[in-house]
PDB file of C-alpha atoms in Angstrom:
ATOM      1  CA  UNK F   1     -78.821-120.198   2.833  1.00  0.00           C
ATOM      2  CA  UNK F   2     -78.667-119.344   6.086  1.00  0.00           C
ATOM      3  CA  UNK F   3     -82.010-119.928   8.588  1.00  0.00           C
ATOM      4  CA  UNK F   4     -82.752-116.686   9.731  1.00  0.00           C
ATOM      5  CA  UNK F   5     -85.886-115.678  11.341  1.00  0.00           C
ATOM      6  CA  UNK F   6     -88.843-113.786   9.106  1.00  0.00           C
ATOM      7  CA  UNK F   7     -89.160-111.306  11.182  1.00  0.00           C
ATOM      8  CA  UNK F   8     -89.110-107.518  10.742  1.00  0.00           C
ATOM      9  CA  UNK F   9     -87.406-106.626  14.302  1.00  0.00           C
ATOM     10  CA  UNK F  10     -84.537-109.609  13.353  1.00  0.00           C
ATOM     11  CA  UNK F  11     -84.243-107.744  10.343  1.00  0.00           C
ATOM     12  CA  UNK F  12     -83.904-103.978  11.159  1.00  0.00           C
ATOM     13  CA  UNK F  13     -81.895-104.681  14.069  1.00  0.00           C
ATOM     14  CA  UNK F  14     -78.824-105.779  12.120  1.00  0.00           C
ATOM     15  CA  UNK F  15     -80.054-103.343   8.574  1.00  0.00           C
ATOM     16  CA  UNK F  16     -79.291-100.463  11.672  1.00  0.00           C
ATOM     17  CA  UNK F  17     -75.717-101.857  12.582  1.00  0.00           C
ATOM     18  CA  UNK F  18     -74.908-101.743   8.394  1.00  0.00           C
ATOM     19  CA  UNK F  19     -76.289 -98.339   8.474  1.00  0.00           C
ATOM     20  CA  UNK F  20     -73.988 -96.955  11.474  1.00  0.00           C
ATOM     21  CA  UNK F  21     -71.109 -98.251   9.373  1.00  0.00           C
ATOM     22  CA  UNK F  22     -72.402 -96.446   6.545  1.00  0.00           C
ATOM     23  CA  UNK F  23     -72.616 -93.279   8.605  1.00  0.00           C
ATOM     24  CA  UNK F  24     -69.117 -93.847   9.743  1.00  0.00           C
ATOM     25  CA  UNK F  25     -67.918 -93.633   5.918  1.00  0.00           C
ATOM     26  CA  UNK F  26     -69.947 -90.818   5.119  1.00  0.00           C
ATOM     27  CA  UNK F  27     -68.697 -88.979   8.180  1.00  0.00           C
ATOM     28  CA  UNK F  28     -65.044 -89.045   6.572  1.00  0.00           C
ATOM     29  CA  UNK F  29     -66.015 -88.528   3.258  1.00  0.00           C
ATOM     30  CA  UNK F  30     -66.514 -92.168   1.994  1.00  0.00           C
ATOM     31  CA  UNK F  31     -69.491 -92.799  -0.061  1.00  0.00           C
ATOM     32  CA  UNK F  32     -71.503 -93.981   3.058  1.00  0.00           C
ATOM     33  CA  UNK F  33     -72.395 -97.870   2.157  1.00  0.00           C
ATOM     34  CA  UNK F  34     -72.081-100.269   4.938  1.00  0.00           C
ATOM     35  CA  UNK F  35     -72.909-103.535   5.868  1.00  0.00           C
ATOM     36  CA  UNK F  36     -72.624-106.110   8.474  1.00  0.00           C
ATOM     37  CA  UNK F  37     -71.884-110.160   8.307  1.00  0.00           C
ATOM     38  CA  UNK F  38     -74.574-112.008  10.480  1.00  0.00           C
ATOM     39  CA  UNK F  39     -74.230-115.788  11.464  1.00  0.00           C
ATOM     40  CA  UNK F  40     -76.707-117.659  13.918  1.00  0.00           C
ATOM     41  CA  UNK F  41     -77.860-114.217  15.381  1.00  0.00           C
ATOM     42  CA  UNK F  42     -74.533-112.522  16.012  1.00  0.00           C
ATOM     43  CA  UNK F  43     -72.808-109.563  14.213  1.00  0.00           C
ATOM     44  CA  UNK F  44     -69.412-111.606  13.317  1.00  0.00           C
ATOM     45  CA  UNK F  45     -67.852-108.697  10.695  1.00  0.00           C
ATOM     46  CA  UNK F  46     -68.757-105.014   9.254  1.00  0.00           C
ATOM     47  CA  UNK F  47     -67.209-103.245   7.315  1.00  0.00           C
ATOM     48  CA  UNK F  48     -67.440 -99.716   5.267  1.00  0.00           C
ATOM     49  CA  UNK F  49     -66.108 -98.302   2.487  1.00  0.00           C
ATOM     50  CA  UNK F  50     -62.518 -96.678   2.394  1.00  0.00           C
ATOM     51  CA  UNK F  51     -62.305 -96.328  -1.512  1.00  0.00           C
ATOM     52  CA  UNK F  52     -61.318 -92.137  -0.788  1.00  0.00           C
ATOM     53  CA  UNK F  53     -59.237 -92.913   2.014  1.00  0.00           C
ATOM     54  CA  UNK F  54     -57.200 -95.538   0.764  1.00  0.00           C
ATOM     55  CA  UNK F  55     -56.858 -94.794  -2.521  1.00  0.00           C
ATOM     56  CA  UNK F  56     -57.922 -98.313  -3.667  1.00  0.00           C
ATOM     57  CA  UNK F  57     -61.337 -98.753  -5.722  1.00  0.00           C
ATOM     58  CA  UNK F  58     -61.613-102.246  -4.299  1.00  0.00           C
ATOM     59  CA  UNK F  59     -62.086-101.186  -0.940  1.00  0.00           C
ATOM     60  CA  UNK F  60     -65.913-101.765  -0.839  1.00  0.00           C
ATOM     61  CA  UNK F  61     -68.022-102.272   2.561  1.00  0.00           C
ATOM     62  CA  UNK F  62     -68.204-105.734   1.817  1.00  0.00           C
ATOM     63  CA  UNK F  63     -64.599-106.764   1.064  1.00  0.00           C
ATOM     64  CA  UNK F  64     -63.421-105.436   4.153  1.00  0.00           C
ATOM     65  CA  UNK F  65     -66.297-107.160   6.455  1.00  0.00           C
ATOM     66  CA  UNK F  66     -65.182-110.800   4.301  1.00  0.00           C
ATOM     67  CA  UNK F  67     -61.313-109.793   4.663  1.00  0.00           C
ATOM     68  CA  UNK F  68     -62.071-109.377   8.342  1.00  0.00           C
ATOM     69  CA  UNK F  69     -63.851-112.659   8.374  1.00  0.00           C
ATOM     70  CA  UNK F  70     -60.901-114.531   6.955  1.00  0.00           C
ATOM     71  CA  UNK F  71     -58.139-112.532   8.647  1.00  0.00           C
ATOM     72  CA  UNK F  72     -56.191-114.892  10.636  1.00  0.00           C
ATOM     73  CA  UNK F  73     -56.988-113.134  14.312  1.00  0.00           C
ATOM     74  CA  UNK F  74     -60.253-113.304  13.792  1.00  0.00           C
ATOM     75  CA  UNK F  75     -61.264-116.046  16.871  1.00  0.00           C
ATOM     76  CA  UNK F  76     -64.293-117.159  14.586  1.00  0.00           C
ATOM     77  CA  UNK F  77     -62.441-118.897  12.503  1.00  0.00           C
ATOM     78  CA  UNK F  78     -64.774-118.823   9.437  1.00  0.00           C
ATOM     79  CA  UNK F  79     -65.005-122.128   6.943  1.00  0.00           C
ATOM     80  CA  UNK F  80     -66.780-122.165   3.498  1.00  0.00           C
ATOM     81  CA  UNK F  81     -69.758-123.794   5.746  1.00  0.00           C
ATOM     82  CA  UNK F  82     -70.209-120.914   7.541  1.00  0.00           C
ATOM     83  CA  UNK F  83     -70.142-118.178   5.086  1.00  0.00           C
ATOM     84  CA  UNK F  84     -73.108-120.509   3.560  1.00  0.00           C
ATOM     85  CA  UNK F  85     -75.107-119.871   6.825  1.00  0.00           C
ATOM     86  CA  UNK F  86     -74.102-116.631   7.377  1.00  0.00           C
ATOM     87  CA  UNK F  87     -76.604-113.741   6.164  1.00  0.00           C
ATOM     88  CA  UNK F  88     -75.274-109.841   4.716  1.00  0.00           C
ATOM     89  CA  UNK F  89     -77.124-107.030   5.544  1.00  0.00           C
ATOM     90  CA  UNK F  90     -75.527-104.394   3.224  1.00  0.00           C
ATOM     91  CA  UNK F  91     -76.799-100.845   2.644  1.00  0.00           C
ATOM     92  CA  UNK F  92     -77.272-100.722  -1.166  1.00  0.00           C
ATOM     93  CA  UNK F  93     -76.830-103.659  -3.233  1.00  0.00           C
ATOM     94  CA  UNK F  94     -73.496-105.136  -3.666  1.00  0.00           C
ATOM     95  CA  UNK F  95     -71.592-104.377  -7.144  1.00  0.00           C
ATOM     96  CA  UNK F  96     -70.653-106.872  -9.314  1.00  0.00           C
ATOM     97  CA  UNK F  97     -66.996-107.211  -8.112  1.00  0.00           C
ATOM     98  CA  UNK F  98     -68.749-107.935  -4.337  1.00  0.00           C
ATOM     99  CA  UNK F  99     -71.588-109.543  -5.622  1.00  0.00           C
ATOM    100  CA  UNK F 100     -69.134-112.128  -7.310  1.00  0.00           C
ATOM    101  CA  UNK F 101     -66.799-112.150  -4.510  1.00  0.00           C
ATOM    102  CA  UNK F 102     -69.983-113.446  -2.148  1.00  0.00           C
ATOM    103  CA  UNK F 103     -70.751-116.082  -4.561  1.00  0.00           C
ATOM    104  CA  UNK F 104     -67.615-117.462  -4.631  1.00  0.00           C
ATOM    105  CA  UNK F 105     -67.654-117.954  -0.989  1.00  0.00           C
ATOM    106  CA  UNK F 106     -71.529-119.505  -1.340  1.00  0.00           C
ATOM    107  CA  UNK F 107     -73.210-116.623   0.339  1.00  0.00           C
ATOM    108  CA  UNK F 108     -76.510-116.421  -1.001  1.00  0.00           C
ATOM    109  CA  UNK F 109     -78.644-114.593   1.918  1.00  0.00           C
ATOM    110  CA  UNK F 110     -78.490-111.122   1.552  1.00  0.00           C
ATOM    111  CA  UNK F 111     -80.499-107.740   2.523  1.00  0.00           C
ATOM    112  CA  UNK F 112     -80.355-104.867   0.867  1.00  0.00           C
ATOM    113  CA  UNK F 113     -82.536-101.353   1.613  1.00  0.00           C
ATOM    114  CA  UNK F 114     -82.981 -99.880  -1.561  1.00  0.00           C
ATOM    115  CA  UNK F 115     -84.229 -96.204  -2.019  1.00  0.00           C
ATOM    116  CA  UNK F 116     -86.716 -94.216  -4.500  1.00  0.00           C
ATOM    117  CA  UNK F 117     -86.097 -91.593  -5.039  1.00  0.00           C
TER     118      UNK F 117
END
């Protein structure tokens, strides 16, 4: 788990950057979840969904942000010890095809915002 600050401000400042990606999708259509890859205080991925536009149901917020992560021009350079210190702040809780893809990379921080409606 990754050693992230409890604080509020830490918290909504990076739930705001999933959010814009989520208005991004829902600008074009997309069902508008987002979310945003954090490690040691930095936004290193994001990602949205792109389910409509692509035509591919695996396309989920979170896949793209981790296929970003691991894509070879990414300068980061991500290893399996970093993804266990790096922290997802998603826009709706992952589903169980994301959820499962996280775990196999041993992410196990995540924050969701979660609505009632």
């Amino acid at each position: 788990m990754s050693n992230v600050p409890n604080d509020e401000n830490y918290h909504s400042r990076f739930m705001t950057e999933a959010f814009k990606y989520a208005d991004e999708a829902y600008n074009i259509g997309e069902v508008p979840i987002g979310c945003v890859f954090v490690h040691n205080g930095k936004v290193v991925a994001g990602g949205r969904n792109a389910t409509n536009e692509t035509k591919n149901g695996t396309q989920h917020a979170e896949l793209i942000a981790i296929n970003k992560l691991l894509s070879p021009q990414n300068s980061t350079h991500f290893t399996p010890q970093m993804f266990k210190e790096t922290t997802l702040y998603v826009t709706v809780e992952p589903c169980i095809m994301c959820s499962y893809a996280l775990r196999q990379l041993g992410n196990s921080d995540s924050h969701t915002t979660l609505f009632t409606f």
